[in-house]
CSV table of C-alpha atoms in Angstrom, one decimal:
chain,number,residue,atom,x,y,z
A,161,MET,CA,4.0,39.2,25.2
A,162,SER,CA,7.6,39.1,23.9
A,163,GLU,CA,8.4,38.2,20.4
A,164,ILE,CA,10.1,35.1,21.6
A,165,ALA,CA,7.0,34.1,23.6
A,166,GLU,CA,4.8,34.6,20.6
A,167,LYS,CA,7.1,32.4,18.4
A,168,VAL,CA,7.3,29.7,21.0
A,169,LYS,CA,3.5,29.6,21.3
A,170,ALA,CA,3.1,29.4,17.6
A,171,ILE,CA,5.5,26.4,17.3
A,172,ILE,CA,3.6,24.6,20.1
A,173,ILE,CA,0.2,25.3,18.4
A,174,ASP,CA,1.6,24.0,15.1
A,175,LYS,CA,3.4,20.9,16.3
A,176,LEU,CA,0.9,19.8,19.0
A,177,GLY,CA,-2.2,20.7,17.1
A,178,VAL,CA,-3.7,22.5,20.1
A,179,GLU,CA,-5.8,25.7,20.4
A,180,ALA,CA,-4.1,29.0,21.3
A,181,SER,CA,-6.2,29.3,24.4
A,182,GLU,CA,-4.7,26.1,25.8
A,183,VAL,CA,-1.2,27.3,25.5
A,184,THR,CA,-0.9,29.1,28.9
A,185,THR,CA,2.4,29.8,30.6
A,186,GLU,CA,1.7,27.0,33.1
A,187,ALA,CA,0.6,24.4,30.6
A,188,SER,CA,2.7,21.2,30.6
A,189,PHE,CA,3.5,19.7,27.2
A,190,THR,CA,2.8,16.2,28.3
A,191,ASN,CA,0.1,16.6,31.0
A,192,ASP,CA,-1.9,19.4,29.5
A,193,LEU,CA,-1.2,19.6,25.8
A,194,GLY,CA,-1.2,15.9,24.9
A,195,ALA,CA,2.5,15.6,23.9
A,196,ASP,CA,4.3,12.2,24.1
A,197,SER,CA,8.0,11.8,24.5
A,198,LEU,CA,8.6,12.1,20.7
A,199,ASP,CA,6.5,15.3,20.4
A,200,THR,CA,8.6,16.8,23.2
A,201,VAL,CA,11.9,16.0,21.4
A,202,GLU,CA,10.5,17.5,18.2
A,203,LEU,CA,9.5,20.7,20.1
A,204,ILE,CA,13.0,21.1,21.5
A,205,MET,CA,14.4,20.7,18.0
A,206,GLU,CA,12.0,23.2,16.5
A,207,PHE,CA,13.1,25.7,19.3
A,208,GLU,CA,16.7,25.1,18.4
A,209,LYS,CA,16.1,25.7,14.7
A,210,GLU,CA,13.9,28.7,15.2
A,211,PHE,CA,16.1,30.5,17.7
A,212,ASN,CA,19.5,29.2,16.4
A,213,VAL,CA,20.5,27.7,19.8
A,214,SER,CA,21.7,24.3,20.9
A,215,ILE,CA,19.8,23.0,23.9
A,216,PRO,CA,21.8,20.3,25.7
A,217,ASP,CA,19.9,17.2,26.8
A,218,ASP,CA,20.2,17.9,30.5
A,219,GLN,CA,18.7,21.4,30.0
A,220,ALA,CA,16.0,20.1,27.7
A,221,GLU,CA,14.8,17.8,30.5
A,222,ASN,CA,14.0,20.9,32.5
A,223,ILE,CA,11.8,22.4,29.7
A,224,GLY,CA,8.4,20.8,30.4
A,225,THR,CA,6.0,23.8,30.3
A,226,VAL,CA,5.3,26.6,28.0
A,227,GLY,CA,6.7,29.1,30.5
A,228,GLN,CA,9.9,27.1,31.0
A,229,ALA,CA,10.5,27.1,27.2
A,230,ILE,CA,9.9,30.8,27.0
A,231,SER,CA,12.2,31.7,29.8
A,232,TYR,CA,15.0,29.4,28.6
A,233,LEU,CA,14.9,30.8,25.1
A,234,GLU,CA,14.6,34.5,26.3
A,235,GLU,CA,17.9,33.8,28.2
A,236,HIS,CA,19.7,31.9,25.5
A,237,ALA,CA,18.4,32.9,22.1
A,238,LYS,CA,20.9,34.6,19.9
B,908,MET,CA,-2.6,-28.4,5.1
B,909,SER,CA,-4.8,-30.5,7.3
B,910,SER,CA,-6.5,-27.6,9.1
B,911,ILE,CA,-10.2,-27.4,8.7
B,912,ARG,CA,-10.3,-23.7,9.6
B,913,ARG,CA,-11.7,-22.0,6.5
B,914,VAL,CA,-11.0,-18.4,5.8
B,915,VAL,CA,-13.5,-15.9,4.2
B,916,VAL,CA,-13.3,-12.3,3.2
B,917,THR,CA,-15.7,-10.1,5.1
B,918,GLY,CA,-14.5,-6.6,4.3
B,919,LEU,CA,-12.9,-4.6,1.5
B,920,GLY,CA,-11.3,-1.2,1.3
B,921,ALA,CA,-9.2,0.6,-1.4
B,922,ILE,CA,-7.7,4.0,-2.2
B,923,THR,CA,-6.4,4.0,-5.7
B,924,PRO,CA,-5.6,6.1,-8.8
B,925,LEU,CA,-9.1,5.2,-10.1
B,926,GLY,CA,-11.0,6.1,-7.0
B,927,ASN,CA,-10.6,6.6,-3.2
B,928,THR,CA,-13.0,3.9,-2.0
B,929,ALA,CA,-13.5,0.2,-3.0
B,930,ALA,CA,-16.7,1.2,-4.8
B,931,ALA,CA,-15.2,4.1,-6.7
B,932,TYR,CA,-12.2,1.9,-7.6
B,933,TRP,CA,-14.6,-0.7,-9.0
B,934,GLU,CA,-16.4,1.9,-11.1
B,935,GLY,CA,-13.1,2.9,-12.6
B,936,LEU,CA,-12.2,-0.7,-13.3
B,937,ARG,CA,-15.5,-1.7,-14.9
B,938,ALA,CA,-15.4,1.4,-17.1
B,939,GLY,CA,-11.9,0.7,-18.3
B,940,LYS,CA,-10.5,4.0,-17.0
B,941,SER,CA,-6.8,5.0,-16.9
B,942,GLY,CA,-5.5,6.5,-13.7
B,943,ALA,CA,-2.4,7.9,-15.4
B,944,ALA,CA,-1.6,11.6,-15.7
B,945,VAL,CA,1.3,14.1,-15.4
B,946,ILE,CA,3.0,13.9,-12.0
B,947,THR,CA,1.8,16.6,-9.6
B,948,ARG,CA,3.6,15.5,-6.4
B,949,PHE,CA,6.9,17.0,-7.6
B,950,ASP,CA,8.3,18.8,-10.7
B,951,PRO,CA,9.2,16.0,-13.0
B,952,ALA,CA,10.6,18.2,-15.8
B,953,LYS,CA,14.0,16.7,-15.8
B,954,PHE,CA,12.9,13.1,-15.4
B,955,LYS,CA,12.7,10.5,-18.2
B,956,THR,CA,9.2,9.6,-17.0
B,957,ARG,CA,7.0,12.6,-16.1
B,958,PHE,CA,3.7,10.8,-15.5
B,959,ALA,CA,2.3,8.3,-13.0
B,960,CYS,CA,-1.0,6.9,-11.6
B,961,GLU,CA,-1.4,9.2,-8.6
B,962,VAL,CA,-4.2,8.9,-6.0
B,963,LYS,CA,-6.4,12.0,-6.7
B,964,GLY,CA,-8.2,14.4,-4.5
B,965,TYR,CA,-6.9,12.9,-1.3
B,966,GLU,CA,-6.7,15.3,1.7
B,967,ALA,CA,-5.2,13.8,4.8
B,968,ASP,CA,-7.2,16.3,6.9
B,969,ASN,CA,-10.3,14.5,5.9
B,970,PHE,CA,-9.2,11.3,7.6
B,971,PHE,CA,-6.8,12.3,10.4
B,972,ASP,CA,-6.1,15.0,12.9
B,973,ARG,CA,-3.3,17.2,11.6
B,974,LYS,CA,-1.1,16.1,14.5
B,975,GLU,CA,-1.8,12.5,13.7
B,976,HIS,CA,-1.0,12.5,9.9
B,977,ARG,CA,2.1,14.5,10.3
B,978,LYS,CA,3.6,11.4,12.0
B,979,MET,CA,2.7,9.1,9.1
B,980,ASP,CA,4.2,8.8,5.7
B,981,LEU,CA,1.7,8.8,2.9
B,982,PHE,CA,2.0,5.0,2.4
B,983,THR,CA,0.9,4.6,6.0
B,984,GLN,CA,-2.0,7.0,5.6
B,985,PHE,CA,-3.2,5.2,2.5
B,986,GLY,CA,-2.9,1.9,4.5
B,987,VAL,CA,-4.9,3.2,7.5
B,988,VAL,CA,-7.6,4.7,5.2
B,989,ALA,CA,-8.1,1.5,3.2
B,990,ALA,CA,-8.0,-0.7,6.3
B,991,ASP,CA,-10.6,1.6,8.0
B,992,GLU,CA,-12.9,1.2,5.1
B,993,ALA,CA,-12.5,-2.6,5.1
B,994,ILE,CA,-13.0,-2.8,8.8
B,995,ALA,CA,-16.2,-0.6,8.6
B,996,ASP,CA,-17.4,-2.7,5.7
B,997,SER,CA,-17.0,-5.9,7.7
B,998,ALA,CA,-18.9,-4.4,10.7
B,999,LEU,CA,-16.3,-6.1,12.8
B,1000,LEU,CA,-16.1,-3.5,15.6
B,1001,GLU,CA,-19.9,-3.3,16.0
B,1002,SER,CA,-20.0,-7.1,16.7
B,1003,GLY,CA,-18.0,-6.9,19.9
B,1004,VAL,CA,-15.1,-8.9,18.5
B,1005,ASP,CA,-12.3,-10.1,20.8
B,1006,LYS,CA,-9.5,-7.7,19.7
B,1007,ASP,CA,-6.8,-10.0,21.2
B,1008,ARG,CA,-7.8,-12.4,18.4
B,1009,VAL,CA,-7.6,-9.8,15.6
B,1010,GLY,CA,-4.2,-9.2,13.9
B,1011,VAL,CA,-2.8,-7.1,11.1
B,1012,ILE,CA,-0.3,-8.3,8.5
B,1013,TRP,CA,0.3,-5.6,5.9
B,1014,GLY,CA,2.5,-5.4,2.7
B,1015,SER,CA,4.8,-2.6,1.7
B,1016,GLY,CA,7.7,-3.1,-0.7
B,1017,ILE,CA,9.5,0.1,0.2
B,1018,GLY,CA,8.0,1.9,3.2
B,1019,GLY,CA,8.3,5.7,3.7
B,1020,LEU,CA,10.4,6.6,0.8
B,1021,LYS,CA,9.4,10.3,0.8
B,1022,SER,CA,10.2,10.6,4.5
B,1023,LEU,CA,13.6,9.1,4.0
B,1024,GLN,CA,14.3,11.3,1.0
B,1025,GLU,CA,13.2,14.5,2.8
B,1026,GLU,CA,15.3,13.9,5.9
B,1027,CYS,CA,18.4,13.0,3.9
B,1028,ILE,CA,18.0,16.1,1.8
B,1029,SER,CA,17.6,18.3,4.9
B,1030,PHE,CA,20.7,16.8,6.5
B,1031,GLY,CA,22.7,17.2,3.2
B,1032,ARG,CA,21.7,20.9,3.0
B,1033,GLY,CA,22.8,21.6,6.6
B,1034,ASP,CA,26.2,22.1,8.1
B,1035,GLY,CA,26.6,18.5,9.3
B,1036,THR,CA,24.7,19.0,12.5
B,1037,PRO,CA,22.2,16.1,12.8
B,1038,ARG,CA,18.7,17.5,13.1
B,1039,TYR,CA,16.7,14.4,12.3
B,1040,SER,CA,13.1,14.5,13.3
B,1041,PRO,CA,12.1,12.1,16.1
B,1042,PHE,CA,9.3,11.1,13.7
B,1043,PHE,CA,11.7,10.3,10.8
B,1044,ILE,CA,12.3,6.6,11.7
B,1045,PRO,CA,8.6,5.8,12.7
B,1046,ARG,CA,7.4,7.5,9.5
B,1047,MET,CA,9.9,5.6,7.3
B,1048,ILE,CA,9.8,2.1,8.6
B,1049,ALA,CA,7.6,-0.2,6.5
B,1050,ASP,CA,5.9,-1.7,9.6
B,1051,SER,CA,4.5,1.7,10.7
B,1052,SER,CA,1.6,0.8,8.5
B,1053,SER,CA,0.6,-2.4,10.4
B,1054,GLY,CA,1.5,-0.7,13.6
B,1055,ASN,CA,-0.7,2.3,13.0
B,1056,ILE,CA,-3.7,0.2,11.8
B,1057,SER,CA,-3.5,-1.9,15.1
B,1058,ILE,CA,-3.1,1.2,17.3
B,1059,LYS,CA,-6.1,2.9,15.8
B,1060,ASN,CA,-8.3,-0.1,16.3
B,1061,GLY,CA,-6.9,-1.8,19.3
B,1062,PHE,CA,-6.1,-5.0,17.5
B,1063,ARG,CA,-3.7,-7.0,19.6
B,1064,GLY,CA,-3.1,-10.1,17.6
B,1065,PRO,CA,-0.2,-10.9,15.3
B,1066,ASN,CA,1.2,-7.8,13.7
B,1067,TYR,CA,3.9,-7.3,11.1
B,1068,VAL,CA,4.7,-6.2,7.6
B,1069,THR,CA,5.9,-8.4,4.7
B,1070,THR,CA,8.4,-6.9,2.3
B,1071,SER,CA,9.0,-8.7,-1.0
B,1072,ALA,CA,8.9,-5.8,-3.5
B,1073,CYS,CA,5.8,-6.0,-5.7
B,1074,ALA,CA,4.8,-9.4,-4.2
B,1075,SER,CA,4.5,-7.8,-0.7
B,1076,SER,CA,0.7,-7.6,-0.4
B,1077,ASN,CA,0.1,-11.2,-1.6
B,1078,ASP,CA,2.7,-12.4,0.9
B,1079,ALA,CA,0.8,-10.4,3.6
B,1080,ILE,CA,-2.5,-12.0,2.5
B,1081,ILE,CA,-1.0,-15.5,2.6
B,1082,ALA,CA,0.6,-14.9,6.0
B,1083,ALA,CA,-2.7,-13.6,7.3
B,1084,PHE,CA,-4.5,-16.6,5.8
B,1085,ASN,CA,-2.0,-18.9,7.5
B,1086,ASN,CA,-2.4,-17.2,10.9
B,1087,ILE,CA,-6.1,-17.9,10.8
B,1088,ARG,CA,-5.7,-21.4,9.5
B,1089,LEU,CA,-3.2,-22.2,12.2
B,1090,GLY,CA,-5.5,-20.8,14.9
B,1091,LEU,CA,-3.3,-18.0,15.9
B,1092,ALA,CA,-6.0,-15.4,15.2
B,1093,ASP,CA,-9.7,-15.4,14.2
B,1094,VAL,CA,-9.6,-12.2,12.1
B,1095,MET,CA,-6.8,-10.6,10.2
B,1096,VAL,CA,-6.7,-7.2,8.5
B,1097,THR,CA,-4.4,-7.5,5.5
B,1098,GLY,CA,-3.5,-6.0,2.1
B,1099,GLY,CA,-0.8,-3.5,1.4
B,1100,SER,CA,0.1,0.1,0.4
B,1101,GLU,CA,2.8,2.1,-1.3
B,1102,ALA,CA,3.5,5.8,-2.0
B,1103,ALA,CA,6.7,5.9,-4.0
B,1104,ILE,CA,5.8,8.7,-6.5
B,1105,THR,CA,8.7,10.8,-5.3
B,1106,GLU,CA,11.9,12.0,-7.0
B,1107,SER,CA,13.9,9.0,-5.7
B,1108,GLY,CA,11.2,6.5,-6.6
B,1109,VAL,CA,10.7,7.7,-10.2
B,1110,GLY,CA,14.4,8.4,-10.7
B,1111,GLY,CA,15.4,5.0,-9.3
B,1112,PHE,CA,12.9,3.0,-11.4
B,1113,ASN,CA,14.0,5.1,-14.5
B,1114,ALA,CA,17.6,4.1,-13.9
B,1115,LEU,CA,16.5,0.4,-14.0
B,1116,LYS,CA,14.8,1.1,-17.3
B,1117,ALA,CA,11.7,-0.5,-16.0
B,1118,MET,CA,9.2,2.3,-16.5
B,1119,SER,CA,7.3,3.5,-19.5
B,1120,GLU,CA,8.6,6.8,-21.0
B,1121,ARG,CA,5.5,7.5,-23.1
B,1122,ASN,CA,5.2,11.1,-21.9
B,1123,ASP,CA,3.2,12.2,-24.9
B,1124,ASP,CA,0.3,9.9,-23.9
B,1125,PRO,CA,0.2,8.8,-20.3
B,1126,ALA,CA,-3.3,7.2,-20.4
B,1127,SER,CA,-2.2,4.7,-23.0
B,1128,ALA,CA,1.3,4.0,-21.5
B,1129,SER,CA,0.3,1.0,-19.4
B,1130,ARG,CA,-0.5,-1.6,-22.1
B,1131,PRO,CA,0.2,-5.1,-21.0
B,1132,TYR,CA,0.4,-7.7,-23.9
B,1133,ASP,CA,0.4,-4.9,-26.5
B,1134,LYS,CA,3.3,-5.0,-28.9
B,1135,ASP,CA,4.2,-1.4,-28.2
B,1136,ARG,CA,4.5,-1.7,-24.4
B,1137,ASP,CA,7.6,0.0,-23.0
B,1138,GLY,CA,7.5,-0.6,-19.3
B,1139,PHE,CA,5.3,-0.2,-16.2
B,1140,VAL,CA,3.6,3.0,-15.0
B,1141,LEU,CA,4.1,3.8,-11.3
B,1142,GLY,CA,1.0,3.8,-9.2
B,1143,GLU,CA,0.2,4.4,-5.5
B,1144,GLY,CA,-2.5,3.6,-3.0
B,1145,ALA,CA,-3.7,0.7,-0.9
B,1146,GLY,CA,-6.0,-2.3,-1.0
B,1147,ALA,CA,-7.3,-3.9,2.2
B,1148,LEU,CA,-9.2,-7.1,3.1
B,1149,VAL,CA,-10.6,-8.3,6.3
B,1150,LEU,CA,-10.0,-12.1,6.5
B,1151,GLU,CA,-12.0,-14.1,9.0
B,1152,GLU,CA,-12.4,-17.6,10.1
B,1153,TYR,CA,-15.6,-19.0,8.5
B,1154,GLU,CA,-17.4,-20.1,11.7
B,1155,HIS,CA,-16.5,-16.8,13.4
B,1156,ALA,CA,-17.9,-14.8,10.5
B,1157,LYS,CA,-21.0,-17.0,10.3
B,1158,ALA,CA,-21.7,-16.7,14.0
B,1159,ARG,CA,-21.8,-12.9,13.8
B,1160,GLY,CA,-23.8,-12.9,10.6
B,1161,ALA,CA,-21.1,-11.2,8.6
B,1162,LYS,CA,-21.4,-10.5,4.9
B,1163,MET,CA,-19.0,-12.9,3.0
B,1164,TYR,CA,-17.5,-11.9,-0.3
B,1165,ALA,CA,-15.7,-15.1,-1.0
B,1166,GLU,CA,-13.5,-17.8,0.5
B,1167,LEU,CA,-9.7,-17.5,0.3
B,1168,ILE,CA,-8.8,-21.1,-0.6
B,1169,GLY,CA,-5.2,-21.1,-1.5
B,1170,GLY,CA,-1.9,-19.3,-1.5
B,1171,GLY,CA,1.3,-20.2,-3.3
B,1172,MET,CA,4.8,-18.8,-3.1
B,1173,SER,CA,8.0,-19.5,-5.0
B,1174,SER,CA,11.3,-17.9,-6.0
B,1175,ASP,CA,12.9,-17.5,-9.5
B,1176,ALA,CA,16.4,-17.9,-8.0
B,1177,TYR,CA,17.5,-16.3,-11.2
B,1178,HIS,CA,18.2,-12.5,-11.2
B,1179,ILE,CA,17.6,-9.6,-8.8
B,1180,THR,CA,15.4,-7.6,-11.2
B,1181,ALA,CA,14.9,-9.5,-14.4
B,1182,PRO,CA,12.2,-12.2,-14.5
B,1183,ASP,CA,13.3,-15.7,-15.6
B,1184,PRO,CA,12.2,-15.7,-19.3
B,1185,SER,CA,11.4,-19.4,-19.0
B,1186,GLY,CA,8.7,-18.6,-16.4
B,1187,SER,CA,9.6,-21.7,-14.4
B,1188,GLY,CA,9.2,-19.9,-11.0
B,1189,VAL,CA,5.8,-18.6,-12.1
B,1190,VAL,CA,4.8,-22.1,-13.2
B,1191,LEU,CA,5.8,-23.3,-9.7
B,1192,VAL,CA,3.9,-20.6,-7.8
B,1193,MET,CA,0.6,-21.2,-9.6
B,1194,GLN,CA,1.0,-25.0,-9.1
B,1195,ASN,CA,1.7,-24.4,-5.5
B,1196,ALA,CA,-1.4,-22.2,-5.1
B,1197,LEU,CA,-3.6,-24.7,-7.0
B,1198,ARG,CA,-2.3,-27.5,-4.7
B,1199,ASP,CA,-2.9,-25.5,-1.6
B,1200,ALA,CA,-6.5,-24.7,-2.8
B,1201,GLN,CA,-7.1,-28.3,-3.7
B,1202,ILE,CA,-8.5,-27.4,-7.0
B,1203,THR,CA,-7.6,-28.2,-10.6
B,1204,ALA,CA,-6.6,-25.7,-13.2
B,1205,ALA,CA,-9.8,-26.3,-15.1
B,1206,GLU,CA,-11.8,-24.8,-12.3
B,1207,VAL,CA,-10.3,-21.3,-12.5
B,1208,ASP,CA,-12.4,-18.7,-14.2
B,1209,TYR,CA,-10.3,-15.6,-14.0
B,1210,ILE,CA,-6.6,-14.7,-13.5
B,1211,ASN,CA,-5.7,-11.2,-12.5
B,1212,THR,CA,-2.2,-11.3,-13.8
B,1213,HIS,CA,1.0,-9.5,-12.6
B,1214,GLY,CA,1.1,-8.1,-16.2
B,1215,THR,CA,3.1,-4.9,-15.5
B,1216,SER,CA,3.5,-3.9,-19.2
B,1217,THR,CA,7.2,-4.7,-19.3
B,1218,PRO,CA,8.6,-6.3,-22.5
B,1219,LEU,CA,10.0,-9.3,-20.6
B,1220,GLY,CA,7.7,-10.0,-17.7
B,1221,ASP,CA,4.4,-10.1,-19.6
B,1222,GLY,CA,5.4,-12.8,-22.0
B,1223,ALA,CA,7.0,-15.0,-19.3
B,1224,GLU,CA,3.9,-15.0,-17.2
B,1225,ILE,CA,1.6,-15.9,-20.1
B,1226,LYS,CA,3.9,-18.8,-21.1
B,1227,ALA,CA,3.7,-20.0,-17.6
B,1228,ILE,CA,-0.1,-19.8,-17.6
B,1229,GLU,CA,-0.2,-21.8,-20.8
B,1230,LYS,CA,2.0,-24.4,-19.2
B,1231,VAL,CA,0.0,-24.7,-16.0
B,1232,PHE,CA,-3.5,-24.4,-17.5
B,1233,GLY,CA,-2.9,-26.3,-20.8
B,1234,GLU,CA,-6.1,-26.4,-22.9
B,1235,PHE,CA,-7.9,-24.4,-20.2
B,1236,ALA,CA,-5.7,-21.4,-20.7
B,1237,GLU,CA,-7.9,-20.3,-23.6
B,1238,THR,CA,-11.2,-20.6,-21.7
B,1239,LEU,CA,-10.0,-18.4,-18.8
B,1240,ASN,CA,-10.5,-14.7,-18.6
B,1241,ILE,CA,-7.2,-13.0,-18.0
B,1242,SER,CA,-6.7,-9.3,-17.3
B,1243,SER,CA,-4.1,-7.0,-16.0
B,1244,THR,CA,-5.8,-4.2,-14.1
B,1245,LYS,CA,-2.4,-2.5,-13.9
B,1246,SER,CA,-3.3,-1.2,-17.4
B,1247,MET,CA,-5.7,1.1,-15.4
B,1248,THR,CA,-4.2,1.5,-12.0
B,1249,GLY,CA,-0.5,1.5,-12.9
B,1250,HIS,CA,1.7,-0.6,-10.7
B,1251,LEU,CA,1.2,-0.1,-7.0
B,1252,LEU,CA,4.4,-2.1,-6.2
B,1253,GLY,CA,4.0,-3.5,-2.7
B,1254,GLY,CA,0.3,-2.4,-2.8
B,1255,ALA,CA,-0.4,-4.3,-6.0
B,1256,GLY,CA,-1.6,-7.5,-4.5
B,1257,GLY,CA,-4.0,-5.7,-2.1
B,1258,VAL,CA,-5.8,-3.7,-4.8
B,1259,GLU,CA,-5.8,-6.6,-7.2
B,1260,ALA,CA,-7.3,-9.0,-4.6
B,1261,VAL,CA,-10.1,-6.3,-4.2
B,1262,ALA,CA,-10.5,-6.3,-8.0
B,1263,CYS,CA,-10.9,-10.1,-8.0
B,1264,LEU,CA,-13.4,-10.1,-5.2
B,1265,MET,CA,-15.4,-7.3,-6.9
B,1266,ALA,CA,-15.3,-9.3,-10.2
B,1267,MET,CA,-16.8,-12.3,-8.3
B,1268,HIS,CA,-19.3,-10.1,-6.6
B,1269,HIS,CA,-20.5,-8.4,-9.7
B,1270,SER,CA,-19.9,-11.3,-12.2
B,1271,LEU,CA,-17.9,-9.0,-14.4
B,1272,VAL,CA,-14.2,-9.3,-15.4
B,1273,PRO,CA,-12.5,-5.9,-15.5
B,1274,PRO,CA,-10.5,-5.4,-18.8
B,1275,THR,CA,-6.9,-5.0,-19.9
B,1276,ILE,CA,-7.1,-1.6,-21.5
B,1277,ASN,CA,-4.8,-0.2,-24.2
B,1278,LEU,CA,-4.5,-3.6,-25.8
B,1279,HIS,CA,-4.8,-2.5,-29.4
B,1280,THR,CA,-1.8,-4.1,-31.2
B,1281,PRO,CA,-1.5,-7.6,-29.8
B,1282,ASP,CA,2.1,-8.7,-29.4
B,1283,PRO,CA,2.7,-11.6,-31.8
B,1284,GLU,CA,5.2,-13.1,-29.3
B,1285,ILE,CA,2.3,-13.7,-26.9
B,1286,ASN,CA,-0.4,-16.3,-27.6
B,1287,GLN,CA,-3.4,-14.1,-28.6
B,1288,ALA,CA,-5.7,-17.1,-28.5
B,1289,LEU,CA,-5.9,-16.4,-24.8
B,1290,ASN,CA,-8.7,-14.1,-23.6
B,1291,PHE,CA,-7.0,-11.0,-22.2
B,1292,THR,CA,-10.4,-9.3,-21.7
B,1293,PRO,CA,-9.2,-6.5,-24.1
B,1294,ASN,CA,-10.4,-3.0,-23.5
B,1295,VAL,CA,-13.9,-3.8,-22.4
B,1296,ALA,CA,-15.1,-5.6,-19.3
B,1297,GLN,CA,-16.7,-9.0,-19.9
B,1298,ALA,CA,-19.7,-10.6,-18.1
B,1299,ARG,CA,-18.8,-13.9,-16.5
B,1300,ASP,CA,-19.8,-15.8,-13.4
B,1301,VAL,CA,-16.4,-15.8,-11.7
B,1302,ARG,CA,-16.5,-18.7,-9.3
B,1303,ILE,CA,-12.8,-19.0,-8.8
B,1304,ALA,CA,-10.3,-16.2,-9.3
B,1305,MET,CA,-6.5,-16.2,-9.0
B,1306,SER,CA,-4.4,-13.2,-8.4
B,1307,ASN,CA,-0.7,-13.2,-9.3
B,1308,THR,CA,2.0,-10.8,-8.1
B,1309,PHE,CA,5.8,-11.1,-8.6
B,1310,GLY,CA,8.6,-8.9,-7.2
B,1311,PHE,CA,12.1,-7.8,-7.8
B,1312,GLY,CA,14.2,-10.4,-6.0
B,1313,GLY,CA,12.4,-13.2,-7.9
B,1314,HIS,CA,9.5,-13.5,-5.4
B,1315,ASN,CA,6.4,-15.0,-6.9
B,1316,THR,CA,3.0,-15.2,-5.1
B,1317,SER,CA,-0.4,-16.3,-6.1
B,1318,VAL,CA,-3.7,-16.4,-4.2
B,1319,ILE,CA,-7.0,-18.0,-5.0
B,1320,PHE,CA,-10.5,-17.0,-4.0
B,1321,ARG,CA,-13.7,-19.0,-4.4
B,1322,LYS,CA,-17.3,-17.9,-4.4
B,1323,LEU,CA,-19.3,-19.3,-1.4
C-alpha cells in the first residue's frame, strides 16, 4: 500500500470511527462506512489539509469510495 | 391559568462539579462540599481568575461513541448525559410512551463557546483560506442540545432552546411546564447545561469584573451573603427534569418527586449586566410565581436563591425576599447552592431545581457554605442555612435565577 493510501485510510478510520478491516478499496463512505453528508465534507477537508491540495466541489462529488479518494490524491497530492 | 392539567416531576438527572449523577450531586450538597479548584481545561496562568468549578472525571467515551461526541460541544454532551439519566430515572421509555407527545425544551445561556473559540483561532492562524469544520455550526448553536436529546430518544414533540443568560434553564422549565399545561405535549424533558470554562469564557467574565479572584483559596471563593464575597465562581454541567402531566404519570404508575405548581418571569428593564439595586424586578418575579402557583408567601418553606456571591446581586435579591415574604422571610430556609457548585450560568436553574427536588425528597435543606462573616448590609435575621444542611420538611420550594439582560425567573414545586 502506498504512503498516501495508508494516510487516507487512517483519516477515514479516525473520522468515521470505523475498523481498519472495513476500510476496503471498494467501501463507500455513505453506504458502507456510515458517513452522512457532513461527515463526507469533513473527510474531504481533512484530505485537503493532510495532502495540501484544494479539491474543487465538482471533483469532491466524485470521491465516494476509499479507492476513489486514494487515486484522486495519488494524482493530485503535492 | 384555567387549565386543570397538573404537571409533576418524574425524573431527575445531573452532572455537576460536585458529582456526575443526581445522587452524587446530592451527596455533595448535603455534605456542604465545594466544587472549586484550579482550572485544568486550559492553562489559566495569565488570567485574573485561575480557578473554577469544573465537572470532574468526565470521559465522553463512557457515554458516547467517539464519532458521536466529536460532533457535540461539551455543553451538549453534558445535556445529553443529564437528560439520559432523568429519562432512565422516569422509566418513561419502558412504559411505551407516545413519543410524538414528548418534547424537549432545554436552556443554555451561551451554547458551544469552546467550539466557536477553537474554529476562530484556527481560522486566524491560517492564511485566510476558510477551513471551517462542517460540524462547527451544529456544535456551536445552543439548540444542538435539545436537538441531540430528541434525536437520541426519538422524542418528536415541541423542541427548542431558551437563552436568557443565567435564567435560561428556568425559562426552559417554565416553557416546558406551559407546553404540558396547554396540552401541546404530555411529557417534556427540560433543564439546561453550560460548559463555558474556556479562555474566552473566563477572560470575558473577568473583563466584566463579575468573577471572584480569590486564587489563593478557591474552595472558599463562592461565599454568598458573606461580607468578603468578591464575585461568582464559574461552574459547568447540566441539570435535567422529566416533567409529565399528572394523569399521564399516574396511569403508568410513575414515581413522582413533586408537582411543579408555578412559574414566574419578569424583567428588570434597568441595565444589561448590573442588577437593579432596588430589587423591584425580583419582587415582581416572585409575586408572579406565587400568583401562578396560587399559594401565599407563608406557604413557602425553602428558597434556593440566585445568590451568585456578587457584591450587588446578593443584597438586592434578599431585599426583594423581605419585601415579598414580609414576616415570613425569617421563617423560611434560604440557601445558595452556588456556594458549592459555582455558577452554572444557563445550566443553573436546572441543577438548582434538582437541588430543590432532592431537598423535598430527603427533607433536608442544603447549606450556603463559606458564610463565616455575615454581611451587615444583609439582614442576617434570615436563615441562610449557613455552612451545614438543616433538616426540614420542605413542602414547597422556590428556585430563583436571574440573568444578564435583566431576566428574572422563579419556579415553585410542591410535595404531592
